[in-house]
C-alpha cells in the first residue's frame, strides 16, 4: 500500500504542474472585459491581450503604426502580413482606437 501511495504522490508531483500551467490567456482573463488601444499599446501588451497575436506579430503592429501613423479602424490590421480578417474578428471587442 505504501508503494502505491508513493507512486501516486510521485505521479502528481511530476504531472500536476504541467496540468496547472495549461492556463491560456483566454482562461486567465475569463469574465473580465479586455480592451487594448492598438494605437498606443506596446509589444508586450498587444501580445498578451490580443488572441492569436504573439510577440512577433505584436512587434509588426507597432512597426506598422510607427511607419504609417495611427490605425483608423481595426480592419487596417489586415495590412500586416500574417494578420487576417479572422484574427481581427476574434479581437474586435478587445480593440480600441
mmCIF file of N, CA and C in Angstrom:
data_model
loop_
_atom_site.group_PDB
_atom_site.id
_atom_site.type_symbol
_atom_site.label_atom_id
_atom_site.label_comp_id
_atom_site.label_asym_id
_atom_site.label_seq_id
_atom_site.Cartn_x
_atom_site.Cartn_y
_atom_site.Cartn_z
ATOM 1 N N UNK A 1 0.828 -1.191 0.000
ATOM 2 C CA UNK A 1 0.000 0.000 0.000
ATOM 3 C C UNK A 1 0.874 1.258 0.000
ATOM 4 N N UNK A 2 1.956 1.221 0.789
ATOM 5 C CA UNK A 2 2.854 2.366 0.862
ATOM 6 C C UNK A 2 3.496 2.635 -0.499
ATOM 7 N N UNK A 3 3.820 1.591 -1.242
ATOM 8 C CA UNK A 3 4.407 1.734 -2.570
ATOM 9 C C UNK A 3 3.428 2.397 -3.522
ATOM 10 N N UNK A 4 2.164 2.029 -3.447
ATOM 11 C CA UNK A 4 1.141 2.625 -4.298
ATOM 12 C C UNK A 4 0.987 4.112 -3.985
ATOM 13 N N UNK A 5 0.960 4.451 -2.712
ATOM 14 C CA UNK A 5 0.843 5.858 -2.330
ATOM 15 C C UNK A 5 2.066 6.654 -2.770
ATOM 16 N N UNK A 6 3.231 6.066 -2.683
ATOM 17 C CA UNK A 6 4.450 6.724 -3.133
ATOM 18 C C UNK A 6 4.396 6.967 -4.640
ATOM 19 N N UNK A 7 3.906 5.959 -5.378
ATOM 20 C CA UNK A 7 3.771 6.099 -6.825
ATOM 21 C C UNK A 7 2.800 7.225 -7.180
ATOM 22 N N UNK A 8 1.651 7.256 -6.523
ATOM 23 C CA UNK A 8 0.641 8.290 -6.805
ATOM 24 C C UNK A 8 1.196 9.675 -6.466
ATOM 25 N N UNK A 9 1.864 9.789 -5.334
ATOM 26 C CA UNK A 9 2.445 11.074 -4.951
ATOM 27 C C UNK A 9 3.509 11.516 -5.949
ATOM 28 N N UNK A 10 4.319 10.585 -6.401
ATOM 29 C CA UNK A 10 5.352 10.913 -7.396
ATOM 30 C C UNK A 10 4.716 11.355 -8.708
ATOM 31 N N UNK A 11 3.675 10.644 -9.121
ATOM 32 C CA UNK A 11 2.972 10.979 -10.365
ATOM 33 C C UNK A 11 2.403 12.391 -10.290
ATOM 34 N N UNK A 12 1.721 12.694 -9.187
ATOM 35 C CA UNK A 12 1.137 14.026 -9.029
ATOM 36 C C UNK A 12 2.206 15.105 -8.960
ATOM 37 N N UNK A 13 3.312 14.823 -8.325
ATOM 38 C CA UNK A 13 4.399 15.791 -8.216
ATOM 39 C C UNK A 13 4.969 16.139 -9.589
ATOM 40 N N UNK A 14 5.054 15.145 -10.461
ATOM 41 C CA UNK A 14 5.630 15.354 -11.786
ATOM 42 C C UNK A 14 4.636 15.995 -12.734
ATOM 43 N N UNK A 15 3.378 15.548 -12.738
ATOM 44 C CA UNK A 15 2.436 15.991 -13.758
ATOM 45 C C UNK A 15 1.488 17.104 -13.333
ATOM 46 N N UNK A 16 1.288 17.341 -12.071
ATOM 47 C CA UNK A 16 0.366 18.394 -11.636
ATOM 48 C C UNK A 16 0.798 19.780 -12.114
ATOM 49 N N UNK A 17 2.098 20.146 -12.034
ATOM 50 C CA UNK A 17 2.484 21.482 -12.519
ATOM 51 C C UNK A 17 2.200 21.671 -14.004
ATOM 52 N N UNK A 18 2.331 20.619 -14.785
ATOM 53 C CA UNK A 18 2.055 20.717 -16.220
ATOM 54 C C UNK A 18 0.585 21.002 -16.444
ATOM 55 N N UNK A 19 -0.267 20.299 -15.728
ATOM 56 C CA UNK A 19 -1.700 20.489 -15.871
ATOM 57 C C UNK A 19 -2.122 21.861 -15.384
ATOM 58 N N UNK A 20 -1.591 22.293 -14.260
ATOM 59 C CA UNK A 20 -1.969 23.586 -13.707
ATOM 60 C C UNK A 20 -1.475 24.746 -14.567
ATOM 61 N N UNK A 21 -0.356 24.566 -15.246
ATOM 62 C CA UNK A 21 0.206 25.632 -16.058
ATOM 63 C C UNK A 21 -0.449 25.727 -17.435
ATOM 64 N N UNK A 22 -1.377 24.856 -17.746
ATOM 65 C CA UNK A 22 -2.008 24.827 -19.054
ATOM 66 C C UNK A 22 -3.011 25.971 -19.247
ATOM 67 N N UNK A 23 -3.069 26.893 -18.315
ATOM 68 C CA UNK A 23 -3.972 28.036 -18.406
ATOM 69 C C UNK A 23 -3.612 28.889 -19.619
ATOM 70 N N UNK A 24 -4.610 29.267 -20.403
ATOM 71 C CA UNK A 24 -4.372 30.123 -21.555
ATOM 72 C C UNK A 24 -4.702 31.559 -21.199
ATOM 73 N N UNK A 25 -4.327 32.479 -22.074
ATOM 74 C CA UNK A 25 -4.654 33.889 -21.855
ATOM 75 C C UNK A 25 -6.161 34.063 -21.741
ATOM 76 N N UNK A 26 -6.927 33.303 -22.556
ATOM 77 C CA UNK A 26 -8.381 33.407 -22.503
ATOM 78 C C UNK A 26 -8.904 33.021 -21.126
ATOM 79 N N UNK A 27 -8.394 31.910 -20.557
ATOM 80 C CA UNK A 27 -8.819 31.484 -19.238
ATOM 81 C C UNK A 27 -8.410 32.505 -18.179
ATOM 82 N N UNK A 28 -7.229 33.040 -18.333
ATOM 83 C CA UNK A 28 -6.686 33.982 -17.363
ATOM 84 C C UNK A 28 -7.587 35.203 -17.218
ATOM 85 N N UNK A 29 -8.176 35.654 -18.320
ATOM 86 C CA UNK A 29 -8.985 36.868 -18.304
ATOM 87 C C UNK A 29 -10.476 36.591 -18.468
ATOM 88 N N UNK A 30 -10.885 35.333 -18.295
ATOM 89 C CA UNK A 30 -12.288 34.985 -18.476
ATOM 90 C C UNK A 30 -13.151 35.782 -17.507
ATOM 91 N N UNK A 31 -14.219 36.362 -18.024
ATOM 92 C CA UNK A 31 -15.123 37.142 -17.208
ATOM 93 C C UNK A 31 -14.700 38.600 -17.032
ATOM 94 N N UNK A 32 -13.549 38.970 -17.569
ATOM 95 C CA UNK A 32 -13.059 40.339 -17.472
ATOM 96 C C UNK A 32 -13.106 40.951 -18.864
ATOM 97 N N UNK A 33 -13.667 42.146 -18.965
ATOM 98 C CA UNK A 33 -13.701 42.820 -20.254
ATOM 99 C C UNK A 33 -12.312 43.360 -20.559
ATOM 100 N N UNK A 34 -11.744 42.869 -21.647
ATOM 101 C CA UNK A 34 -10.383 43.246 -22.027
ATOM 102 C C UNK A 34 -10.445 44.166 -23.227
ATOM 103 N N UNK A 35 -9.754 45.288 -23.135
ATOM 104 C CA UNK A 35 -9.614 46.173 -24.289
ATOM 105 C C UNK A 35 -8.170 46.615 -24.380
ATOM 106 N N UNK A 36 -7.747 46.854 -25.601
ATOM 107 C CA UNK A 36 -6.381 47.318 -25.827
ATOM 108 C C UNK A 36 -6.408 48.343 -26.958
ATOM 109 N N UNK A 37 -5.760 49.462 -26.730
ATOM 110 C CA UNK A 37 -5.695 50.504 -27.746
ATOM 111 C C UNK A 37 -4.530 50.176 -28.677
ATOM 112 N N UNK A 38 -4.853 49.808 -29.911
ATOM 113 C CA UNK A 38 -3.811 49.393 -30.852
ATOM 114 C C UNK A 38 -2.962 50.568 -31.330
ATOM 115 N N UNK A 39 -3.362 51.781 -31.003
ATOM 116 C CA UNK A 39 -2.576 52.956 -31.384
ATOM 117 C C UNK A 39 -1.588 53.394 -30.307
ATOM 118 N N UNK A 40 -1.712 52.832 -29.103
ATOM 119 C CA UNK A 40 -0.806 53.240 -28.028
ATOM 120 C C UNK A 40 -0.130 52.069 -27.316
ATOM 121 N N UNK A 41 -0.667 50.873 -27.449
ATOM 122 C CA UNK A 41 -0.143 49.713 -26.717
ATOM 123 C C UNK A 41 1.233 49.308 -27.220
ATOM 124 N N UNK A 42 2.039 48.824 -26.300
ATOM 125 C CA UNK A 42 3.354 48.316 -26.647
ATOM 126 C C UNK A 42 3.297 46.859 -27.074
ATOM 127 N N UNK A 43 4.429 46.328 -27.457
ATOM 128 C CA UNK A 43 4.532 44.954 -27.952
ATOM 129 C C UNK A 43 4.010 43.959 -26.921
ATOM 130 N N UNK A 44 4.441 44.075 -25.678
ATOM 131 C CA UNK A 44 4.051 43.117 -24.651
ATOM 132 C C UNK A 44 2.546 43.123 -24.420
ATOM 133 N N UNK A 45 1.959 44.301 -24.354
ATOM 134 C CA UNK A 45 0.526 44.414 -24.109
ATOM 135 C C UNK A 45 -0.266 43.818 -25.273
ATOM 136 N N UNK A 46 0.133 44.112 -26.487
ATOM 137 C CA UNK A 46 -0.556 43.562 -27.657
ATOM 138 C C UNK A 46 -0.478 42.037 -27.672
ATOM 139 N N UNK A 47 0.708 41.503 -27.413
ATOM 140 C CA UNK A 47 0.901 40.049 -27.443
ATOM 141 C C UNK A 47 0.115 39.365 -26.324
ATOM 142 N N UNK A 48 0.020 39.993 -25.201
ATOM 143 C CA UNK A 48 -0.667 39.401 -24.050
ATOM 144 C C UNK A 48 -2.183 39.445 -24.188
ATOM 145 N N UNK A 49 -2.713 40.534 -24.727
ATOM 146 C CA UNK A 49 -4.158 40.751 -24.682
ATOM 147 C C UNK A 49 -4.918 40.435 -25.966
ATOM 148 N N UNK A 50 -4.229 40.355 -27.089
ATOM 149 C CA UNK A 50 -4.924 40.038 -28.338
ATOM 150 C C UNK A 50 -4.779 38.557 -28.654
ATOM 151 N N UNK A 51 -5.891 37.915 -28.928
ATOM 152 C CA UNK A 51 -5.900 36.485 -29.246
ATOM 153 C C UNK A 51 -5.273 36.249 -30.611
ATOM 154 N N UNK A 52 -4.381 35.276 -30.680
ATOM 155 C CA UNK A 52 -3.749 34.934 -31.943
ATOM 156 C C UNK A 52 -2.606 35.850 -32.331
ATOM 157 N N UNK A 53 -2.222 36.739 -31.451
ATOM 158 C CA UNK A 53 -1.116 37.662 -31.701
ATOM 159 C C UNK A 53 -0.002 37.355 -30.702
ATOM 160 N N UNK A 54 1.129 36.917 -31.234
ATOM 161 C CA UNK A 54 2.291 36.654 -30.390
ATOM 162 C C UNK A 54 3.242 37.831 -30.439
ATOM 163 N N UNK A 55 4.390 37.686 -29.819
ATOM 164 C CA UNK A 55 5.365 38.785 -29.774
ATOM 165 C C UNK A 55 5.813 39.278 -31.158
ATOM 166 N N UNK A 56 5.994 38.368 -32.108
ATOM 167 C CA UNK A 56 6.459 38.786 -33.442
ATOM 168 C C UNK A 56 5.410 39.629 -34.155
ATOM 169 N N UNK A 57 4.155 39.193 -34.131
ATOM 170 C CA UNK A 57 3.087 39.965 -34.784
ATOM 171 C C UNK A 57 2.833 41.276 -34.036
ATOM 172 N N UNK A 58 2.947 41.245 -32.720
ATOM 173 C CA UNK A 58 2.778 42.474 -31.940
ATOM 174 C C UNK A 58 3.843 43.491 -32.329
ATOM 175 N N UNK A 59 5.058 43.010 -32.530
ATOM 176 C CA UNK A 59 6.148 43.890 -32.975
ATOM 177 C C UNK A 59 5.829 44.459 -34.348
ATOM 178 N N UNK A 60 5.272 43.629 -35.233
ATOM 179 C CA UNK A 60 4.888 44.098 -36.571
ATOM 180 C C UNK A 60 3.805 45.176 -36.488
ATOM 181 N N UNK A 61 2.877 45.020 -35.550
ATOM 182 C CA UNK A 61 1.813 46.021 -35.377
ATOM 183 C C UNK A 61 2.424 47.360 -34.967
ATOM 184 N N UNK A 62 3.325 47.333 -34.010
ATOM 185 C CA UNK A 62 3.961 48.573 -33.537
ATOM 186 C C UNK A 62 4.779 49.209 -34.661
ATOM 187 N N UNK A 63 5.544 48.408 -35.395
ATOM 188 C CA UNK A 63 6.352 48.940 -36.502
ATOM 189 C C UNK A 63 5.471 49.537 -37.597
ATOM 190 N N UNK A 64 4.362 48.872 -37.916
ATOM 191 C CA UNK A 64 3.431 49.393 -38.921
ATOM 192 C C UNK A 64 2.877 50.740 -38.459
ATOM 193 N N UNK A 65 2.483 50.801 -37.198
ATOM 194 C CA UNK A 65 1.920 52.034 -36.635
ATOM 195 C C UNK A 65 2.940 53.168 -36.665
ATOM 196 N N UNK A 66 4.184 52.861 -36.339
ATOM 197 C CA UNK A 66 5.225 53.895 -36.351
ATOM 198 C C UNK A 66 5.507 54.395 -37.760
ATOM 199 N N UNK A 67 5.415 53.517 -38.736
ATOM 200 C CA UNK A 67 5.691 53.885 -40.123
ATOM 201 C C UNK A 67 4.512 54.592 -40.793
ATOM 202 N N UNK A 68 3.280 54.147 -40.487
ATOM 203 C CA UNK A 68 2.088 54.617 -41.198
ATOM 204 C C UNK A 68 1.156 55.507 -40.388
ATOM 205 N N UNK A 69 1.461 55.702 -39.127
ATOM 206 C CA UNK A 69 0.573 56.501 -38.279
ATOM 207 C C UNK A 69 -0.485 55.637 -37.625
ATOM 208 N N UNK A 70 -1.346 56.278 -36.860
ATOM 209 C CA UNK A 70 -2.377 55.563 -36.115
ATOM 210 C C UNK A 70 -3.323 54.804 -37.027
ATOM 211 N N UNK A 71 -3.819 53.688 -36.505
ATOM 212 C CA UNK A 71 -4.833 52.909 -37.204
ATOM 213 C C UNK A 71 -6.147 53.678 -37.180
ATOM 214 N N UNK A 72 -6.825 53.686 -38.303
ATOM 215 C CA UNK A 72 -8.120 54.353 -38.382
ATOM 216 C C UNK A 72 -9.267 53.383 -38.113
ATOM 217 N N UNK A 73 -9.017 52.095 -38.286
ATOM 218 C CA UNK A 73 -10.011 51.064 -37.987
ATOM 219 C C UNK A 73 -9.276 49.778 -37.637
ATOM 220 N N UNK A 74 -9.972 48.890 -36.949
ATOM 221 C CA UNK A 74 -9.382 47.600 -36.591
ATOM 222 C C UNK A 74 -9.057 46.792 -37.841
ATOM 223 N N UNK A 75 -9.869 46.934 -38.871
ATOM 224 C CA UNK A 75 -9.664 46.183 -40.116
ATOM 225 C C UNK A 75 -8.334 46.519 -40.792
ATOM 226 N N UNK A 76 -7.770 47.650 -40.479
ATOM 227 C CA UNK A 76 -6.481 48.041 -41.050
ATOM 228 C C UNK A 76 -5.351 47.102 -40.606
ATOM 229 N N UNK A 77 -5.580 46.365 -39.524
ATOM 230 C CA UNK A 77 -4.584 45.392 -39.071
ATOM 231 C C UNK A 77 -4.313 44.322 -40.125
ATOM 232 N N UNK A 78 -5.269 44.080 -41.001
ATOM 233 C CA UNK A 78 -5.077 43.057 -42.040
ATOM 234 C C UNK A 78 -4.016 43.460 -43.055
ATOM 235 N N UNK A 79 -3.578 44.702 -43.034
ATOM 236 C CA UNK A 79 -2.494 45.141 -43.916
ATOM 237 C C UNK A 79 -1.152 44.564 -43.461
ATOM 238 N N UNK A 80 -1.120 44.028 -42.252
ATOM 239 C CA UNK A 80 0.102 43.439 -41.705
ATOM 240 C C UNK A 80 0.142 41.969 -42.088
ATOM 241 N N UNK A 81 1.248 41.556 -42.695
ATOM 242 C CA UNK A 81 1.402 40.183 -43.147
ATOM 243 C C UNK A 81 1.197 39.215 -41.981
ATOM 244 N N UNK A 82 0.324 38.235 -42.196
ATOM 245 C CA UNK A 82 0.073 37.220 -41.184
ATOM 246 C C UNK A 82 -1.112 37.513 -40.278
ATOM 247 N N UNK A 83 -1.701 38.690 -40.410
ATOM 248 C CA UNK A 83 -2.901 39.014 -39.633
ATOM 249 C C UNK A 83 -4.066 39.081 -40.614
ATOM 250 N N UNK A 84 -4.982 38.156 -40.452
ATOM 251 C CA UNK A 84 -6.119 38.091 -41.362
ATOM 252 C C UNK A 84 -7.393 38.599 -40.724
ATOM 253 N N UNK A 85 -8.440 38.571 -41.504
ATOM 254 C CA UNK A 85 -9.730 39.075 -41.028
ATOM 255 C C UNK A 85 -10.274 38.236 -39.874
ATOM 256 N N UNK A 86 -9.940 36.940 -39.823
ATOM 257 C CA UNK A 86 -10.406 36.097 -38.718
ATOM 258 C C UNK A 86 -9.785 36.565 -37.392
ATOM 259 N N UNK A 87 -8.514 36.908 -37.419
ATOM 260 C CA UNK A 87 -7.852 37.395 -36.206
ATOM 261 C C UNK A 87 -8.471 38.715 -35.762
ATOM 262 N N UNK A 88 -8.739 39.587 -36.716
ATOM 263 C CA UNK A 88 -9.372 40.873 -36.379
ATOM 264 C C UNK A 88 -10.762 40.619 -35.801
ATOM 265 N N UNK A 89 -11.532 39.723 -36.419
ATOM 266 C CA UNK A 89 -12.879 39.407 -35.928
ATOM 267 C C UNK A 89 -12.842 38.834 -34.516
ATOM 268 N N UNK A 90 -11.883 37.958 -34.253
ATOM 269 C CA UNK A 90 -11.760 37.352 -32.922
ATOM 270 C C UNK A 90 -11.418 38.380 -31.861
ATOM 271 N N UNK A 91 -10.830 39.493 -32.247
ATOM 272 C CA UNK A 91 -10.392 40.521 -31.295
ATOM 273 C C UNK A 91 -11.213 41.799 -31.358
ATOM 274 N N UNK A 92 -12.195 41.846 -32.213
ATOM 275 C CA UNK A 92 -12.918 43.099 -32.449
ATOM 276 C C UNK A 92 -13.415 43.752 -31.168
ATOM 277 N N UNK A 93 -13.949 42.969 -30.235
ATOM 278 C CA UNK A 93 -14.458 43.539 -28.983
ATOM 279 C C UNK A 93 -13.346 44.040 -28.068
ATOM 280 N N UNK A 94 -12.129 43.597 -28.307
ATOM 281 C CA UNK A 94 -10.991 43.989 -27.464
ATOM 282 C C UNK A 94 -10.276 45.234 -27.998
ATOM 283 N N UNK A 95 -10.410 45.481 -29.288
ATOM 284 C CA UNK A 95 -9.627 46.532 -29.940
ATOM 285 C C UNK A 95 -10.270 47.902 -29.752
ATOM 286 N N UNK A 96 -9.457 48.839 -29.286
ATOM 287 C CA UNK A 96 -9.850 50.241 -29.202
ATOM 288 C C UNK A 96 -8.927 51.043 -30.101
ATOM 289 N N UNK A 97 -9.398 52.173 -30.542
ATOM 290 C CA UNK A 97 -8.583 53.088 -31.366
ATOM 291 C C UNK A 97 -8.351 54.376 -30.589
#
